[in-house]
Coordinates of C-alpha atoms in Angstrom, one line a residue:
Chain A
M1 CA 3.6 29.0 -155.1
L2 CA 1.7 31.9 -156.6
L3 CA 3.6 35.0 -158.0
S4 CA 1.8 38.1 -159.2
A5 CA 3.1 41.4 -160.3
H6 CA 2.9 43.9 -163.3
G7 CA -0.3 42.3 -164.5
V8 CA 1.1 38.8 -164.8
S9 CA 0.6 35.9 -162.4
F10 CA 2.3 32.5 -162.2
T11 CA 1.3 29.4 -160.4
I12 CA 4.7 27.8 -160.0
P13 CA 4.5 24.0 -159.9
A14 CA 6.7 21.9 -157.7
G15 CA 10.3 21.8 -158.7
W16 CA 10.3 25.3 -160.2
E17 CA 11.0 28.8 -158.9
G18 CA 10.3 32.2 -160.5
E19 CA 10.3 35.9 -160.5
I20 CA 8.2 38.6 -162.1
S21 CA 10.0 42.0 -162.4
Q22 CA 10.8 44.8 -164.8
E23 CA 13.8 44.8 -167.1
R24 CA 16.5 46.7 -165.3
G25 CA 19.5 46.5 -167.7
P26 CA 21.5 49.6 -168.4
Q27 CA 19.9 50.1 -171.8
A28 CA 16.4 49.7 -170.4
L29 CA 17.1 52.1 -167.5
A30 CA 18.6 54.7 -170.0
L31 CA 15.4 54.5 -172.1
A32 CA 13.3 54.8 -169.0
E33 CA 15.0 58.1 -168.1
R34 CA 13.8 59.3 -171.5
G35 CA 10.2 58.3 -170.7
A36 CA 10.0 54.7 -171.9
H37 CA 8.3 52.3 -169.5
L38 CA 10.3 49.4 -168.1
R39 CA 9.3 46.1 -169.7
P40 CA 7.7 43.5 -167.4
V41 CA 9.7 40.3 -167.4
A42 CA 8.7 37.0 -165.9
H43 CA 11.2 34.1 -165.4
A44 CA 10.6 30.5 -164.3
A45 CA 13.3 27.9 -163.9
T46 CA 14.0 24.5 -162.5
F47 CA 17.3 25.7 -161.1
A48 CA 18.4 28.5 -158.8
L49 CA 18.0 31.8 -160.7
P50 CA 20.9 34.1 -160.1
A51 CA 20.0 37.6 -158.9
E52 CA 21.6 39.3 -161.9
R53 CA 20.5 38.0 -165.3
G54 CA 19.2 39.3 -168.6
A55 CA 15.6 39.4 -169.8
F56 CA 16.3 36.4 -172.0
G57 CA 18.2 34.5 -169.4
S58 CA 21.8 35.5 -170.0
G59 CA 23.7 34.9 -166.8
A60 CA 21.2 32.1 -165.9
V61 CA 21.2 29.6 -168.7
E62 CA 24.9 29.1 -168.2
A63 CA 24.1 27.4 -164.8
M64 CA 21.6 25.0 -166.4
R65 CA 22.2 21.2 -166.1
D66 CA 20.9 18.8 -168.7
D67 CA 17.6 18.2 -166.9
D68 CA 16.9 21.9 -166.4
V69 CA 14.5 24.2 -168.2
F70 CA 14.2 28.0 -168.3
L71 CA 11.3 30.1 -169.4
A72 CA 11.0 33.9 -170.0
L73 CA 8.0 35.9 -170.7
V74 CA 9.0 39.4 -171.9
E75 CA 6.5 42.2 -172.7
Y76 CA 7.0 44.6 -175.6
D77 CA 5.5 48.0 -176.2
R78 CA 1.7 48.1 -176.5
G79 CA 2.0 49.5 -180.0
A80 CA 3.6 46.3 -181.2
T81 CA 0.3 44.4 -180.8
D82 CA -0.7 45.7 -184.3
T83 CA 2.4 44.3 -186.0
A84 CA 2.5 41.0 -187.9
L85 CA 5.1 39.6 -185.5
F86 CA 2.6 39.6 -182.6
A87 CA -0.4 38.5 -184.8
R88 CA -0.9 35.3 -182.8
R89 CA -3.7 35.7 -180.2
G90 CA -3.2 34.3 -176.7
L91 CA -0.4 32.7 -174.7
P92 CA 0.5 29.4 -176.2
R93 CA -0.2 26.6 -173.7
R94 CA 1.1 23.8 -175.8
L95 CA 4.5 23.8 -177.6
D96 CA 5.8 21.6 -180.4
P97 CA 9.1 19.9 -179.2
R98 CA 10.2 19.7 -182.9
R99 CA 10.5 23.4 -183.1
F100 CA 13.2 23.7 -180.5
H101 CA 16.6 24.2 -182.0
P102 CA 20.1 25.3 -180.8
A103 CA 20.0 28.0 -183.5
A104 CA 17.0 29.6 -181.7
L105 CA 19.1 30.2 -178.5
Q106 CA 19.8 33.8 -177.5
R107 CA 23.1 32.5 -176.1
T108 CA 24.3 29.3 -177.7
L109 CA 25.5 26.7 -175.3
P110 CA 26.3 23.0 -176.0
G111 CA 23.4 20.6 -175.7
Q112 CA 20.7 23.3 -175.2
A113 CA 17.8 24.1 -177.5
G114 CA 15.5 27.1 -177.6
H115 CA 12.3 28.4 -179.0
Q116 CA 10.5 31.7 -179.2
E117 CA 6.8 32.5 -179.7
F118 CA 5.5 36.1 -180.2
F119 CA 1.9 36.7 -179.3
T120 CA -0.7 39.2 -178.1
D121 CA -2.8 38.6 -175.0
T122 CA -5.3 40.9 -173.4
G123 CA -4.1 43.8 -175.5
R124 CA -0.4 43.3 -174.5
A125 CA 2.5 42.1 -176.8
F126 CA 4.7 39.3 -175.4
C127 CA 7.6 37.1 -176.4
L128 CA 7.7 33.6 -174.8
Y129 CA 11.2 32.2 -174.8
V130 CA 12.1 28.7 -173.6
V131 CA 15.5 27.1 -173.2
L132 CA 15.8 23.3 -172.7
G133 CA 18.9 21.9 -171.0
D134 CA 19.0 18.9 -173.2
A135 CA 18.0 19.2 -176.9
D136 CA 17.8 15.4 -177.1
D137 CA 15.1 15.3 -174.4
A138 CA 12.8 17.9 -175.9
H139 CA 9.6 15.9 -175.7
L140 CA 9.9 15.3 -171.9
Q141 CA 11.2 18.8 -171.1
V142 CA 8.5 20.6 -173.2
R143 CA 5.8 18.8 -171.2
R144 CA 7.4 20.3 -168.0
V145 CA 7.3 23.7 -169.5
E146 CA 3.6 23.3 -170.4
E147 CA 2.9 22.7 -166.7
V148 CA 4.1 26.3 -166.1
L149 CA 2.3 27.7 -169.1
A150 CA -1.0 26.2 -167.8
G151 CA -0.6 28.3 -164.6
I152 CA 0.2 31.7 -166.3
R153 CA -2.5 34.4 -166.3
I154 CA -2.1 37.7 -168.1
G155 CA -4.2 40.7 -167.0
S156 CA -4.9 43.9 -168.8
G157 CA -1.7 45.4 -167.3
P158 CA -0.4 47.4 -164.4
Chain B
M1 CA 23.7 -20.4 -78.3
T2 CA 21.6 -22.7 -80.5
G3 CA 18.9 -20.1 -80.6
V4 CA 21.4 -17.5 -81.8
V5 CA 22.7 -19.7 -84.6
A6 CA 19.2 -20.6 -85.7
A7 CA 18.3 -16.9 -85.8
L8 CA 21.4 -16.1 -87.9
V9 CA 20.5 -19.0 -90.3
V10 CA 17.0 -17.6 -90.7
V11 CA 18.4 -14.1 -91.3
V12 CA 20.9 -15.4 -93.9
L13 CA 18.1 -17.3 -95.6
L14 CA 15.8 -14.2 -95.7
L15 CA 18.7 -12.1 -97.1
S16 CA 19.4 -14.8 -99.8
V17 CA 15.7 -14.7 -100.8
L18 CA 15.9 -10.9 -100.9
V19 CA 19.1 -10.9 -103.1
A20 CA 17.6 -13.5 -105.4
G21 CA 14.5 -11.4 -105.8
L22 CA 16.6 -8.3 -106.6
L23 CA 18.7 -10.2 -109.2
R24 CA 15.5 -11.5 -110.8
S25 CA 14.0 -8.0 -110.9
H26 CA 17.2 -6.6 -112.4
A27 CA 17.3 -9.3 -115.1
T28 CA 13.7 -8.5 -116.0
I29 CA 14.6 -4.8 -116.4
L30 CA 17.6 -5.6 -118.5
R31 CA 15.5 -7.9 -120.8
R32 CA 12.9 -5.2 -121.2
L33 CA 15.5 -2.6 -122.1
H34 CA 17.1 -5.0 -124.5
E35 CA 13.7 -5.5 -126.2
L36 CA 13.4 -1.7 -126.5
G37 CA 16.7 -1.5 -128.2
A38 CA 18.6 0.3 -125.5
D39 CA 21.7 -2.0 -125.5
H40 CA 24.8 -0.4 -124.1
H41 CA 26.9 -3.2 -125.5
P42 CA 25.5 -4.3 -128.9
D43 CA 26.5 -7.6 -130.3
P44 CA 29.8 -7.4 -132.3
G45 CA 29.2 -7.8 -136.0
V46 CA 25.7 -6.3 -135.9
P47 CA 25.6 -3.1 -138.0
V48 CA 25.0 0.0 -135.8
P49 CA 22.8 2.6 -137.3
D50 CA 24.3 6.1 -137.8
R51 CA 21.6 7.7 -135.8
A52 CA 18.8 6.6 -133.5
V53 CA 15.6 5.9 -135.4
P54 CA 12.3 5.6 -133.7
R55 CA 11.1 2.0 -133.9
T56 CA 7.6 1.0 -135.1
D57 CA 5.6 -2.1 -134.5
G58 CA 5.9 -3.0 -138.2
R59 CA 2.4 -2.0 -139.2
I60 CA 3.6 1.5 -140.3
P61 CA 6.8 2.3 -142.2
S62 CA 9.8 3.2 -140.2
P63 CA 11.1 6.8 -140.6
R64 CA 13.8 7.3 -143.2
S65 CA 17.2 6.9 -141.6
D66 CA 19.0 8.9 -144.3
L67 CA 17.4 12.3 -143.4
P68 CA 19.5 14.7 -141.5
D69 CA 18.3 15.9 -138.1
G70 CA 16.5 19.2 -138.1
R71 CA 13.0 20.6 -138.6
P72 CA 11.6 21.0 -142.1
A73 CA 12.2 24.2 -144.0
V74 CA 9.8 25.9 -146.4
D75 CA 10.2 27.6 -149.8
V76 CA 10.4 31.4 -149.6
A77 CA 8.1 33.7 -151.5
G78 CA 7.7 37.5 -151.3
T79 CA 8.5 40.7 -153.0
G80 CA 11.9 42.2 -154.0
P81 CA 12.9 45.7 -152.9
G82 CA 12.2 46.8 -156.5
G83 CA 8.6 45.5 -156.4
E84 CA 9.4 42.1 -158.0
A85 CA 7.4 39.0 -157.1
I86 CA 10.0 36.4 -156.2
G87 CA 9.6 32.7 -155.3
V88 CA 12.7 30.8 -154.3
R89 CA 12.8 27.0 -154.1
V90 CA 14.6 25.9 -150.9
V91 CA 13.1 22.5 -150.4
D92 CA 13.7 19.4 -152.6
V93 CA 16.5 21.0 -154.7
A94 CA 20.0 19.9 -155.4
H95 CA 21.7 22.9 -153.8
D96 CA 21.9 24.0 -150.2
T97 CA 20.5 27.5 -149.3
V98 CA 21.8 29.9 -146.7
L99 CA 18.9 32.2 -145.6
V100 CA 20.2 35.4 -143.9
F101 CA 17.4 37.2 -142.1
L102 CA 18.3 40.9 -141.8
S103 CA 16.6 44.2 -141.3
S104 CA 17.4 47.7 -142.5
G105 CA 17.3 49.2 -139.0
C106 CA 19.3 46.9 -136.7
S107 CA 22.9 48.0 -136.0
V108 CA 24.4 44.6 -136.1
C109 CA 22.9 43.9 -139.5
T110 CA 24.8 46.8 -141.0
G111 CA 28.0 44.8 -141.1
F112 CA 26.2 41.8 -142.5
W113 CA 24.8 43.9 -145.4
A114 CA 28.4 45.0 -146.3
E115 CA 30.0 41.6 -145.8
L116 CA 27.5 39.8 -147.9
A117 CA 28.8 41.5 -151.0
D118 CA 31.5 38.9 -150.8
P119 CA 29.9 36.0 -149.0
R120 CA 32.6 33.4 -149.9
L121 CA 30.3 30.4 -149.6
P122 CA 31.2 26.9 -150.9
D123 CA 30.2 26.0 -154.4
G124 CA 26.7 24.5 -154.6
T125 CA 25.4 26.8 -151.8
R126 CA 23.0 29.6 -152.5
L127 CA 22.7 32.8 -150.5
V128 CA 19.3 34.5 -150.1
V129 CA 18.7 37.5 -147.8
V130 CA 15.2 37.8 -146.3
T131 CA 13.8 40.9 -144.7
R132 CA 10.4 41.4 -143.3
G133 CA 7.7 42.4 -145.8
P134 CA 7.1 45.9 -147.2
K135 CA 4.6 46.8 -144.5
E136 CA 7.3 46.5 -141.9
E137 CA 10.4 47.4 -143.8
S138 CA 11.2 50.3 -146.2
P139 CA 11.8 48.8 -149.7
S140 CA 13.9 51.8 -150.7
A141 CA 16.1 51.3 -147.6
V142 CA 16.5 47.6 -148.4
R143 CA 17.3 48.4 -152.0
E144 CA 20.1 50.7 -150.9
L145 CA 21.5 48.1 -148.6
A146 CA 21.1 45.1 -150.9
P147 CA 24.5 43.8 -152.0
P148 CA 24.8 43.4 -155.8
G149 CA 24.3 39.9 -157.1
V150 CA 22.5 38.7 -154.0
T151 CA 18.8 37.7 -154.1
V152 CA 16.9 39.7 -151.6
I153 CA 13.3 38.8 -150.6
M154 CA 10.9 40.8 -148.4
S155 CA 8.7 38.3 -146.7
T156 CA 7.2 38.4 -143.2
P157 CA 5.6 34.9 -143.7
A158 CA 9.1 33.5 -144.2
W159 CA 10.1 34.8 -140.8
Q160 CA 7.0 33.3 -139.2
D161 CA 7.2 30.0 -141.1
L162 CA 10.9 29.5 -140.1
A163 CA 10.4 30.8 -136.6
V164 CA 13.1 33.5 -136.9
P165 CA 13.5 35.1 -133.4
G166 CA 15.1 38.3 -134.6
S167 CA 17.8 39.8 -136.8
P168 CA 20.5 39.0 -137.8
F169 CA 19.7 35.3 -138.0
V170 CA 21.0 32.6 -140.4
T171 CA 19.4 29.4 -141.4
L172 CA 21.1 26.7 -143.4
V173 CA 18.8 24.4 -145.4
D174 CA 19.9 21.1 -146.8
G175 CA 18.3 21.2 -150.3
P176 CA 17.8 17.5 -151.0
S177 CA 16.1 16.7 -147.7
G178 CA 14.6 20.2 -147.1
R179 CA 15.7 20.1 -143.5
I180 CA 17.3 23.0 -141.5
V181 CA 20.7 21.6 -140.6
G182 CA 22.0 24.7 -138.9
E183 CA 20.8 28.0 -137.6
G184 CA 21.8 30.8 -135.2
T185 CA 23.3 34.3 -135.1
A186 CA 26.6 36.0 -134.5
A187 CA 28.1 39.5 -134.4
S188 CA 29.3 39.4 -138.0
W189 CA 28.9 37.4 -141.3
N190 CA 32.5 36.3 -141.1
Q191 CA 31.8 34.7 -137.7
V192 CA 28.7 33.0 -139.1
R193 CA 30.7 31.7 -142.0
D194 CA 33.4 30.4 -139.8
L195 CA 30.9 28.6 -137.6
Y196 CA 29.1 27.3 -140.6
L197 CA 32.2 26.0 -142.3
R198 CA 33.4 24.3 -139.1
A199 CA 30.0 22.8 -138.5
E200 CA 29.7 21.4 -142.0
G201 CA 32.7 19.3 -141.4
D202 CA 30.8 17.6 -138.6
A203 CA 27.6 17.2 -140.4
P204 CA 27.0 14.2 -142.6
T205 CA 24.8 16.2 -145.0
G206 CA 24.5 19.7 -146.3
G207 CA 27.2 22.4 -146.6
K208 CA 30.5 21.6 -148.2
A209 CA 30.1 17.9 -147.5
G210 CA 26.8 17.9 -149.3
A211 CA 28.3 19.9 -152.2
D212 CA 31.2 17.5 -152.5
R213 CA 28.8 14.6 -152.6
R214 CA 26.7 16.3 -155.3
R215 CA 29.9 17.0 -157.4
E216 CA 30.8 13.4 -157.1
R217 CA 27.4 12.3 -158.3
E218 CA 27.6 14.8 -161.1
L219 CA 31.0 13.5 -162.2
D220 CA 29.7 9.9 -162.0
R221 CA 26.7 11.0 -164.2
L222 CA 29.0 12.7 -166.8
L223 CA 31.3 9.7 -166.9
L224 CA 28.4 7.3 -167.4
A225 CA 26.9 9.6 -170.1
S226 CA 30.3 9.4 -171.8
G227 CA 30.2 5.6 -171.8
L228 CA 32.7 5.2 -168.9
A229 CA 31.3 2.7 -166.5
P230 CA 32.9 1.8 -163.2
G231 CA 36.0 -0.3 -163.8
D232 CA 36.6 1.0 -167.3
H233 CA 40.3 0.5 -168.3
S234 CA 40.7 4.1 -169.3
L235 CA 40.1 5.2 -165.7
Y236 CA 43.3 3.3 -164.8
A237 CA 45.9 5.1 -166.9
P238 CA 49.5 3.9 -166.4
A239 CA 51.6 5.7 -163.9
D240 CA 53.9 8.5 -165.0
G241 CA 56.9 7.1 -167.0
E242 CA 55.4 3.7 -167.8
D243 CA 54.0 5.0 -171.1
A244 CA 56.7 7.7 -171.8
G245 CA 57.9 7.8 -175.3
R246 CA 54.6 6.8 -177.0
D247 CA 54.1 10.4 -178.2
G248 CA 57.7 11.3 -177.8
P249 CA 59.3 13.2 -174.9
I250 CA 58.0 16.6 -174.0
R251 CA 60.8 19.1 -173.8

């Protein structure tokens, strides 16, 4: 299954589903009315993604089971590419399971672990955010995430 | 007189041969039917399969007997009314999916769009609305009609792949098997839901029955993860009153 929108494309492997959209929360829409552009957001998950959810998975991660995984790719303003936070070049294709921790979760839920990576790719600033359903099974679940990462392509932008 | 008797004897003998031949032919037919598995009266004590399964000659595997009847479904991919790229997994998933095929222009669909704001589906069942693609439907019209909290995908290939004859049309997919276990149309969503809820009681898989089975499996998994195996003594707590007084009466 190939998804492509807003200068990002995903080849979704078996067992996953996904969506590439623009952030449409109340705050984002209010900013957009003042001229800001809506941030592209890509989600992939091994479970049914609810229609309404936050850019970092709020409203979705609550539905995760132990063997589920959630991934978010959120774009930031182009100006952020010059900052130290986004100094890393290129989307990370491999992740270190030891860096996943419950304290890194945007929404802390029992048993889960999260991890964030900020990077610049093709002149665009992104945050990759991953939630594992079972912190004790990080090595196996991170390998599943890497299958999705291998199929992500970032273009120069919409 | 003797001639008549002799003629009758010959006729009786000929008829006897004819009847014997018919009985032999009938026995041969019954034996062949038996070999083909078409018994009307199976032997008592022999397990009867839940559903007819095509037989093979043993050189190739027999079809799985645990699959529900119904043609295979497909995953749904398309665009959202806001320009999103959406891919929804329908096949080989734990949950069932109700795909509701609607259009922005059909008069009967109008009621569906409104009623789907409160679909009242069983737990473990996902609702996805599918319209034709942006070349055949107006995304802005679909965006206005889309009920909040419901996934809406615009995808003409989904209509073609699932052989949807028109709108409104509803397809129920059993997630674990990826089979379509129910499909059809009605004048309103409430009618569809009533039909669906009634049908799921008859169906051995999918719908509420499937959701119940998955909940049971999930509970078993949680109990096992907590160290509670089948037969654990803690699962057999004393009846009310037998243990009263251990922690004092509750007043």
